[in-house]
mmCIF file of C-alpha atoms in Angstrom:
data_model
loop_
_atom_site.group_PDB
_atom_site.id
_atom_site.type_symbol
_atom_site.label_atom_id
_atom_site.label_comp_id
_atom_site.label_asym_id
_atom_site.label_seq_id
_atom_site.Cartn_x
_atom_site.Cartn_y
_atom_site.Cartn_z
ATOM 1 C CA UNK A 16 1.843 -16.303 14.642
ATOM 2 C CA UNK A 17 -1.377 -17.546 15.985
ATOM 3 C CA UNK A 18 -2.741 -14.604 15.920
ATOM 4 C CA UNK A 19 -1.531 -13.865 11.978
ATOM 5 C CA UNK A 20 -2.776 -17.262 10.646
ATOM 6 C CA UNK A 21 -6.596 -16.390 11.986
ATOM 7 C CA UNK A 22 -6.445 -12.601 10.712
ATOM 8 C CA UNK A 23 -5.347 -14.488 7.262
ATOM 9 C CA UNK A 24 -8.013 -16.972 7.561
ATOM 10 C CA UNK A 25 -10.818 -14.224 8.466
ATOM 11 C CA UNK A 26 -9.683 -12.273 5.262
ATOM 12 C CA UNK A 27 -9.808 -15.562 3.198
ATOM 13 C CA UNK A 28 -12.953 -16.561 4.385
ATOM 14 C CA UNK A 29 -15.483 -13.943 4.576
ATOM 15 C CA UNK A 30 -16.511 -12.136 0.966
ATOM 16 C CA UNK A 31 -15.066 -8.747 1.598
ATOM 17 C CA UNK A 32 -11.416 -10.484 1.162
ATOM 18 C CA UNK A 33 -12.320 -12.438 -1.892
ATOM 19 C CA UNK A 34 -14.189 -9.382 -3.364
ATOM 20 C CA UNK A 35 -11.401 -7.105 -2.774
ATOM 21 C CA UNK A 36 -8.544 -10.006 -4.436
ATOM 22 C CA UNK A 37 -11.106 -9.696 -7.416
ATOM 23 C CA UNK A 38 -11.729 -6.465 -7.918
ATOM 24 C CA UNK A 39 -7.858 -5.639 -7.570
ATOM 25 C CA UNK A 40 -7.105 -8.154 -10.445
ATOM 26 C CA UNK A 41 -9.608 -6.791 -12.681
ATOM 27 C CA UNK A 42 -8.716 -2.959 -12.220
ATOM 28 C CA UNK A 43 -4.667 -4.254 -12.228
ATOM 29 C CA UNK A 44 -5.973 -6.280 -15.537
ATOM 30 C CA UNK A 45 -7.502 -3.061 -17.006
ATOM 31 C CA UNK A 46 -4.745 -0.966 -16.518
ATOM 32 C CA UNK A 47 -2.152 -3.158 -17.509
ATOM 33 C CA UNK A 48 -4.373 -3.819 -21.317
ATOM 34 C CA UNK A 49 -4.753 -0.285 -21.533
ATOM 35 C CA UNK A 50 -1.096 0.822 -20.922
ATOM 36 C CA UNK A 51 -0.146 -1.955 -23.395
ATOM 37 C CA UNK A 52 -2.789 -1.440 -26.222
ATOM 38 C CA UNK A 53 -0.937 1.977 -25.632
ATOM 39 C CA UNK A 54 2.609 1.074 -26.050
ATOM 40 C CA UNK A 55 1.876 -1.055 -29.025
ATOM 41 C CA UNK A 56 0.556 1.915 -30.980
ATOM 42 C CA UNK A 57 3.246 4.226 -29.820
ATOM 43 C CA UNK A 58 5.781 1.441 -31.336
ATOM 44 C CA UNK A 59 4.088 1.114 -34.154
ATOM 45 C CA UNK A 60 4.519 5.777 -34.710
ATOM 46 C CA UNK A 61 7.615 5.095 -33.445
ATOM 47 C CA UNK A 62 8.755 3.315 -36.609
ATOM 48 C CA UNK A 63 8.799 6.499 -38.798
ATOM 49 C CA UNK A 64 10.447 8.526 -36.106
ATOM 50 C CA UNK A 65 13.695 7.111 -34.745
ATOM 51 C CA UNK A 66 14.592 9.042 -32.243
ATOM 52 C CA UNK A 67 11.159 8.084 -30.743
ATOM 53 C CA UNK A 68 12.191 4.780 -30.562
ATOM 54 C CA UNK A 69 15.129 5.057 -28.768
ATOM 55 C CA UNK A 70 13.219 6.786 -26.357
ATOM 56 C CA UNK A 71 10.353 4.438 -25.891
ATOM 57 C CA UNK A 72 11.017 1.422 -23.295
ATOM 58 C CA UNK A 73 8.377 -0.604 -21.484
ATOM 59 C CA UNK A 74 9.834 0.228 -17.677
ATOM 60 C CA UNK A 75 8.868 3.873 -18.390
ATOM 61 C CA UNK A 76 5.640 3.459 -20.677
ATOM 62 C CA UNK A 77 4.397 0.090 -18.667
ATOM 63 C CA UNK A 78 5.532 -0.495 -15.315
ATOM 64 C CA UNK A 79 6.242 2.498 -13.668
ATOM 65 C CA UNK A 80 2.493 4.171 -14.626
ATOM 66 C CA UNK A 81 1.269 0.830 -13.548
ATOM 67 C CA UNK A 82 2.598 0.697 -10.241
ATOM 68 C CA UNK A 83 1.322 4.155 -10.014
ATOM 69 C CA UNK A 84 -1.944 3.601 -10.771
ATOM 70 C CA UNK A 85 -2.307 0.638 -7.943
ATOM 71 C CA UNK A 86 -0.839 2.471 -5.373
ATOM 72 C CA UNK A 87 -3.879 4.811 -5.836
ATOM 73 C CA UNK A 88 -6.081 1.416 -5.376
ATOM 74 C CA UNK A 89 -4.053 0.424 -2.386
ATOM 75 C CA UNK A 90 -5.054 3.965 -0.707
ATOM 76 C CA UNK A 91 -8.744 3.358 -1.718
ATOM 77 C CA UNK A 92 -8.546 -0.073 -0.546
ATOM 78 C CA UNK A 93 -6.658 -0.393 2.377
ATOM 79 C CA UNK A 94 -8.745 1.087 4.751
ATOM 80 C CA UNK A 95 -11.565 -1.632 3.972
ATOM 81 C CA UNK A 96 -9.499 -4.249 4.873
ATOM 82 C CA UNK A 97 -8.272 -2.976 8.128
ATOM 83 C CA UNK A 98 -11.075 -1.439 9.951
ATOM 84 C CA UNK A 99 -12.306 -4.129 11.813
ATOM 85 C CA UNK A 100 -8.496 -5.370 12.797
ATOM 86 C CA UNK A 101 -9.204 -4.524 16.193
ATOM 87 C CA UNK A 102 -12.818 -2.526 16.138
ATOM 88 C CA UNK A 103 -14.785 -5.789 15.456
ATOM 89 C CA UNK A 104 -12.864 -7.408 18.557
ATOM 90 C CA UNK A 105 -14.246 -4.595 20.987
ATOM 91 C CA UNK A 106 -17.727 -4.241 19.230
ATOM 92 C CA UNK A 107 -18.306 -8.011 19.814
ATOM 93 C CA UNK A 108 -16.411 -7.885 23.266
ATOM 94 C CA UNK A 109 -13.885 -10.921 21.808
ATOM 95 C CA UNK A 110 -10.982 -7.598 22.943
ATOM 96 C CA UNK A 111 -11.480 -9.174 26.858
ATOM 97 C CA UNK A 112 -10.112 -12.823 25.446
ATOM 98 C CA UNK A 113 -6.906 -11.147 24.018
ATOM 99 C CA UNK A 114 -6.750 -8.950 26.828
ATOM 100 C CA UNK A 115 -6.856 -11.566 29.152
ATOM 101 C CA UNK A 116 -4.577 -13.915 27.493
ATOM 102 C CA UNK A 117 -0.760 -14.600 27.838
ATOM 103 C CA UNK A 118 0.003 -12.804 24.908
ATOM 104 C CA UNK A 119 1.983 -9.125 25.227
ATOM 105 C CA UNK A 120 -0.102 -5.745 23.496
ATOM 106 C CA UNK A 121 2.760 -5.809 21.368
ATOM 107 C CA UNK A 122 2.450 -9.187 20.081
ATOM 108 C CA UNK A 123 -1.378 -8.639 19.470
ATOM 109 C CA UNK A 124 -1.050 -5.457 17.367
ATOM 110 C CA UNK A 125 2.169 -7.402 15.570
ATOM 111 C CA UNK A 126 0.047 -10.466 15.124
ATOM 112 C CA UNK A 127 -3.224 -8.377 13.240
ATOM 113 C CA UNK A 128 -0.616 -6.646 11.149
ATOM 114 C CA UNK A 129 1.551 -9.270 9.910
ATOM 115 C CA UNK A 130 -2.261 -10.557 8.931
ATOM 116 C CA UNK A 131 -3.279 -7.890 6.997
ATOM 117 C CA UNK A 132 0.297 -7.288 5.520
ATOM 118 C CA UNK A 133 0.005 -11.148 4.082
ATOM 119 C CA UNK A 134 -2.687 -10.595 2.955
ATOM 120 C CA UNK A 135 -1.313 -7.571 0.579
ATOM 121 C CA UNK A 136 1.081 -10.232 -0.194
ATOM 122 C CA UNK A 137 -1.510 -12.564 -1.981
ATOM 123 C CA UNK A 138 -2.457 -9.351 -4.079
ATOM 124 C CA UNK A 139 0.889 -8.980 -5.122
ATOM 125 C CA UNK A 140 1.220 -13.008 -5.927
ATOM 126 C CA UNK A 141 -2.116 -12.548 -7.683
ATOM 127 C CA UNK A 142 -0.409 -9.748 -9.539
ATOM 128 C CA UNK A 143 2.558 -11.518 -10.799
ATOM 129 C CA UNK A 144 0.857 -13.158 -13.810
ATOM 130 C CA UNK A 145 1.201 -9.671 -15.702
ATOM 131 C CA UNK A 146 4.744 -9.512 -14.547
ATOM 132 C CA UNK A 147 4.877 -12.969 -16.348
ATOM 133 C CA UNK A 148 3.139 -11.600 -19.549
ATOM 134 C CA UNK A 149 5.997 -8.812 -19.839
ATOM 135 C CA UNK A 150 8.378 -11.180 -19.891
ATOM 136 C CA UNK A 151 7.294 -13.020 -22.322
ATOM 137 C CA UNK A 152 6.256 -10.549 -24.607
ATOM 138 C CA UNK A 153 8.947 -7.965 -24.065
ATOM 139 C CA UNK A 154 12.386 -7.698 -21.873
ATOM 140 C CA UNK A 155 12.040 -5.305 -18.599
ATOM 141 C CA UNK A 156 14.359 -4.326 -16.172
ATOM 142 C CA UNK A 157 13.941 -6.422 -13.630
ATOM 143 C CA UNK A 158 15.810 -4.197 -11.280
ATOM 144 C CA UNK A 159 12.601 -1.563 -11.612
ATOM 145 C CA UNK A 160 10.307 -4.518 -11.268
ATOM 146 C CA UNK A 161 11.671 -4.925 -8.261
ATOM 147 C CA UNK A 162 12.243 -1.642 -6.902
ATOM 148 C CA UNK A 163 8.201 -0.996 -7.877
ATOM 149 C CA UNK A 164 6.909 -4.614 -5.753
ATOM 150 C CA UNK A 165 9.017 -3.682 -2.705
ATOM 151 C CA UNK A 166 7.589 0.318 -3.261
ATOM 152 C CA UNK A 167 4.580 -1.752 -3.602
ATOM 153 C CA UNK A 168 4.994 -3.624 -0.543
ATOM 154 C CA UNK A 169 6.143 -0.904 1.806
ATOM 155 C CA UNK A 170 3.076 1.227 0.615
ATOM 156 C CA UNK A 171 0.713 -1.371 1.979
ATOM 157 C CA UNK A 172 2.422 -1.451 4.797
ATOM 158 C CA UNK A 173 2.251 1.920 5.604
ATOM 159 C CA UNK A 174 -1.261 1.848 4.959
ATOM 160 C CA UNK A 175 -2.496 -1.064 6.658
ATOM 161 C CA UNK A 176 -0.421 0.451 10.161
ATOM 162 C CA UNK A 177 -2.328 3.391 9.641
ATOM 163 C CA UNK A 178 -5.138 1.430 9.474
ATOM 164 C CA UNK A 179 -4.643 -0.816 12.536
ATOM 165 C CA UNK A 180 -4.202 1.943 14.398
ATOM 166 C CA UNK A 181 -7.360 3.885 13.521
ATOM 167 C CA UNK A 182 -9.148 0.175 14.682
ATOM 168 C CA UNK A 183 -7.522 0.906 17.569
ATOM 169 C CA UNK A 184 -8.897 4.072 18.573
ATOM 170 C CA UNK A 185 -12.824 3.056 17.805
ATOM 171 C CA UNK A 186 -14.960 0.206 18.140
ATOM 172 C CA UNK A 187 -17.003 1.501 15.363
ATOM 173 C CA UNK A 188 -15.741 0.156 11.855
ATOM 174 C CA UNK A 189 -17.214 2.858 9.627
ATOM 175 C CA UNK A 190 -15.582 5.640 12.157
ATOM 176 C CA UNK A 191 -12.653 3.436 11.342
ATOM 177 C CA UNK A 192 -12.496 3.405 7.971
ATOM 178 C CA UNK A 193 -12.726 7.217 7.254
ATOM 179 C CA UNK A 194 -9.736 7.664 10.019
ATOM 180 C CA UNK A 195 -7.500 5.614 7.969
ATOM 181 C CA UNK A 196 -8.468 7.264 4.359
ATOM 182 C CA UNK A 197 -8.159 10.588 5.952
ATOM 183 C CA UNK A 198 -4.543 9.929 7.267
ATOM 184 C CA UNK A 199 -3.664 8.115 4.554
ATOM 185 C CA UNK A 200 -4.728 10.863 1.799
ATOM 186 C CA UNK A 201 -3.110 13.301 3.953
ATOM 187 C CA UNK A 202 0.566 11.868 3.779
ATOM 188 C CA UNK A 203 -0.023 11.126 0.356
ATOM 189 C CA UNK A 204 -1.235 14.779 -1.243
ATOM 190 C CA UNK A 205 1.113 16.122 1.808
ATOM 191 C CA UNK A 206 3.555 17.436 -1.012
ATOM 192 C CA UNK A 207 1.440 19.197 -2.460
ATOM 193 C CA UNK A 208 1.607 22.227 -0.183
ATOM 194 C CA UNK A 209 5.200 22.026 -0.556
ATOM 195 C CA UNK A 210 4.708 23.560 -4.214
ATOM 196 C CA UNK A 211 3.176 26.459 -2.227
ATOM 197 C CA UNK A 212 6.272 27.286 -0.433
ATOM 198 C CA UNK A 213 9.541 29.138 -1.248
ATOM 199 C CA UNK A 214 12.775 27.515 -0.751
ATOM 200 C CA UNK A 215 14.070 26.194 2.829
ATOM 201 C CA UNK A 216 14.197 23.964 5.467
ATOM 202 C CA UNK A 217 9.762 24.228 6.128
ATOM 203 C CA UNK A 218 9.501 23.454 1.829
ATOM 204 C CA UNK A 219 12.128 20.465 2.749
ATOM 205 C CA UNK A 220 10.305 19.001 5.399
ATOM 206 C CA UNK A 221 7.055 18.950 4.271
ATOM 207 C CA UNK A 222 8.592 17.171 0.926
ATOM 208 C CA UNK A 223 9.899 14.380 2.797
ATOM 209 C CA UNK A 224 6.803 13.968 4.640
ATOM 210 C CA UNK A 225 4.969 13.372 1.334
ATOM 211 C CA UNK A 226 4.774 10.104 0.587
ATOM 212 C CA UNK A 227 4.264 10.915 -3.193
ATOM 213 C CA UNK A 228 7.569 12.168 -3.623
ATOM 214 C CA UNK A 229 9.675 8.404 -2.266
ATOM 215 C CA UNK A 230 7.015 6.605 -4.473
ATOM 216 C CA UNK A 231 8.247 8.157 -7.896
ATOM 217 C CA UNK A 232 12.178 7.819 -6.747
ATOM 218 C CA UNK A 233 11.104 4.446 -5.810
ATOM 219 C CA UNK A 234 8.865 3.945 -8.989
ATOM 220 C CA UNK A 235 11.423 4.746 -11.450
ATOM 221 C CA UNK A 236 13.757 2.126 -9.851
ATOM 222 C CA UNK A 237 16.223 4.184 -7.992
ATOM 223 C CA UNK A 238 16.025 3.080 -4.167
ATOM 224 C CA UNK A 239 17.754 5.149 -1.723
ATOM 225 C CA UNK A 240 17.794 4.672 2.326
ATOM 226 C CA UNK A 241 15.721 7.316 3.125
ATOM 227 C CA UNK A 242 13.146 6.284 1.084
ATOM 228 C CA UNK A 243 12.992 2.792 2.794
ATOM 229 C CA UNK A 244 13.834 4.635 6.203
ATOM 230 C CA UNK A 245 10.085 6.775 5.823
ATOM 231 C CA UNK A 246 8.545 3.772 4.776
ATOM 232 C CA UNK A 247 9.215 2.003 7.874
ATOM 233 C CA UNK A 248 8.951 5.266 10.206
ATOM 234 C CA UNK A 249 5.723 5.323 9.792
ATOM 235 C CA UNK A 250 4.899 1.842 9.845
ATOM 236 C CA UNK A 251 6.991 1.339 13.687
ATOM 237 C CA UNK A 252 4.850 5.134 14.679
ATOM 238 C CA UNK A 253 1.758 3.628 13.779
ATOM 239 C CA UNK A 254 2.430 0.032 15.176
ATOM 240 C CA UNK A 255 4.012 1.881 18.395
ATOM 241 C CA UNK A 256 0.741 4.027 18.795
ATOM 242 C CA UNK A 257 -1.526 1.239 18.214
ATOM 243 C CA UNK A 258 0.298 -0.876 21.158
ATOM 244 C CA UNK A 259 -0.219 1.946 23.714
ATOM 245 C CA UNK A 260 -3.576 1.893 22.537
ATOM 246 C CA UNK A 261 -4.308 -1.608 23.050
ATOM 247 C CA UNK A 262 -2.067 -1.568 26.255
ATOM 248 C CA UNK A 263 -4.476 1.171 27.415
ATOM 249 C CA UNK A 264 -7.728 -1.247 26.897
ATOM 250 C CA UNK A 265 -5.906 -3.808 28.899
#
């Protein structure tokens, strides 16, 4: 917990965090005005076709694009805010006072990531003023609200383990940085290939592996355990990896 409180407070008090809460408010700001500008023309066409109406909701028009859209921020993002989890520690040689303190590799790699993943969390509290403006303005599901912030939640997860554990591997941030965009981008366009293949158990695979695929089941509000079980596979890999890693510095 020590550990988690400082990563927090280094996040909250240097500009990269503060630039990176703003600039995710503004983009989530822009997309949610656009994709409602958008709505309210399609309801006002949708008045002189009825069977457009019944068609158009705002969980499928609104919320599930929007989600969409930020998870593609998260993967641009993410790797900023996690390169120097560990890499700063060895450039500036602060790694020895961990190292040599009563504290497990384990608990070290838990402690940065717990940081980092609070820090996602005040992005999503930033974030729930739009949620707020729905409300008020219309009636969502709030079951697919839901389903989309813990999608949400699981994706910055993933991301920000993938991202400790590149930190891990280098003392150079930068090196850092492009490790973590190039895994993450990887498991994300992953399905892609799988459009390439013919039917079987190889086309399967590489489906599941996509991370694509459990964001839209996720997205449109239907949550099954396998989605939450890759999620969190990755994550414990990552944080796993990362803990040999740092056990292997010690």
């Amino acid at each position: 917990m020590a550990i988690t409180r400082r990563e927090l407070g280094a996040y909250l008090a240097s500009p990269i965090g503060w630039i990176v809460i703003c600039m995710f408010v503004l983009l989530w700001g822009i997309f949610f005005a656009v994709m409602l500008v958008a709505y309210n023309n399609a309801a006002e066409q949708a008045v002189f076709n009825p069977y457009g109406a019944d068609q158009l909701n705002v969980n499928d028009a609104i919320i599930t694009p929007l989600f969409g859209n930020l998870s593609v921020i998260a993967l641009l993002a993410s790797p900023a805010l996690t390169m120097r989890l560990i890499s700063e520690d060895r450039r500036n040689r602060s790694i020895e006072l961990l190292l040599t303190s009563p504290v497990r590799s384990g608990e070290i790699v838990l402690g940065k990531f717990f940081g980092a993943l609070a820090f996602s969390g005040v992005l999503g509290i930033a974030s729930l003023v739009y949620a707020g403006i729905l409300y008020a303005l219309g009636d969502p599901d709030p079951g697919i609200l839901i389903s989309n912030y813990a999608c949400f939640f699981l994706l910055f997860g993933t991301y920000m383990a993938a991202g400790l554990l590149a930190s891990a591997l280098t003392e150079n941030q930068i090196v850092a940085l492009v490790l973590a965009f190039g895994f993450n981008l990887t498991i994300w366009i992953f399905g892609w290939f799988g459009s390439l293949l013919d039917e079987g158990s190889v086309k399967t695979v590489v489906e599941y592996v996509s991370m694509l695929n459990h964001i839209e089941q996720m997205g449109k509000g239907v949550v099954h355990v396998e989605d939450a079980v890759y999620f969190l596979s990755f994550i414990g890999f990552c944080l796993f990896a990362a803990t040999q890693r740092v056990e292997a510095l010690r």
